[in-house]
Structure formats: C-alpha cells, structure tokens
Short mmCIF file of C-alpha atoms in Angstrom, two decimals:
data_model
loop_
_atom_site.label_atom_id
_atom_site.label_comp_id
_atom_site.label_asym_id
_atom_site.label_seq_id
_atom_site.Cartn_x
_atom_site.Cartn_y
_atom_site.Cartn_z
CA UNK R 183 47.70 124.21 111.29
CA UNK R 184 51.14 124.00 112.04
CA UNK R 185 53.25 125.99 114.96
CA UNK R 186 56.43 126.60 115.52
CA UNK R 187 58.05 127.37 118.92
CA UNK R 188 60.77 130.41 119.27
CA UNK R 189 63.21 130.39 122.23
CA UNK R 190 65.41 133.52 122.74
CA UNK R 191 69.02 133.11 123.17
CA UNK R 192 70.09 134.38 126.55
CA UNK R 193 73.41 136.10 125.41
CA UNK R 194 73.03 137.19 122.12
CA UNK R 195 68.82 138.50 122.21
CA UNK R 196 68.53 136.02 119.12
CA UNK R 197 65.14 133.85 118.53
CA UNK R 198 66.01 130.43 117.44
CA UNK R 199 63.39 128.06 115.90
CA UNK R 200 63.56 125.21 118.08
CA UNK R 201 60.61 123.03 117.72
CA UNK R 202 59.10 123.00 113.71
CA UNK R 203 55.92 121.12 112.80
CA UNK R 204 53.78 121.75 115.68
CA UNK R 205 50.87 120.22 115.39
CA UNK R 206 48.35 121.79 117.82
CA UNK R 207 48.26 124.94 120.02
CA UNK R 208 47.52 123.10 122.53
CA UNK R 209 51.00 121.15 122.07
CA UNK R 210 52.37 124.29 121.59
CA UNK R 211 51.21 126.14 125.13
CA UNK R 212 52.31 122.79 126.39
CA UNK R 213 55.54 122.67 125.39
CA UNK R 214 56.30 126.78 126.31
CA UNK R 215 54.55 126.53 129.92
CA UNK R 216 57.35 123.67 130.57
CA UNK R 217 60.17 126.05 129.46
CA UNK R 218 58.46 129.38 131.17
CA UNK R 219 61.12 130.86 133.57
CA UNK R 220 63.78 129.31 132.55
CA UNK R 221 64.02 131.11 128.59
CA UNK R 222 61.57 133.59 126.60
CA UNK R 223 59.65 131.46 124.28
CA UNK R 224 57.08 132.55 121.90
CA UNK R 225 54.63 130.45 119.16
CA UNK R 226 54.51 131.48 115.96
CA UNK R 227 51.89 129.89 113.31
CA UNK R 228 53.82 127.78 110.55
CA UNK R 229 52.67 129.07 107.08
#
C-alpha cells in the first residue's frame, strides 16, 4: 500500500501533499522523523 506524507504550512495552517507514492510505512516514519521539529507532518494511506 501506498502513503502519502502531509506537511503543514507554517503561515497559512494549510497541509500540502509533499511526498506521493510512498511505498512503505516504514519509508514513511522515516521520512517524517527526519522532518520532526522542524514542520508538522502527518501520513496518510494513498487509496
């Protein structure tokens, strides 16, 4: 299954979809833990 990682814009509040086609959660925690503190991120699943 497919994820898809959600960073919030500072300014605005806004989620943006920034990274699409996810492959793994593991990728996924992975790729949030090295943006933790510096934005909110979130994973979604890709349907």
């Amino acid at each position: 299954m497919a994820y898809v990682i959600e960073i919030e814009l500072p300014l605005s509040g806004n989620w943006f979809k920034y990274f699409t086609s996810v492959d793994s959660l593991e990728e996924a925690e992975s790729i949030k833990q090295a943006a933790e503190g510096n934005i909110k991120t979130r994973i979604l699943k890709n349907y």
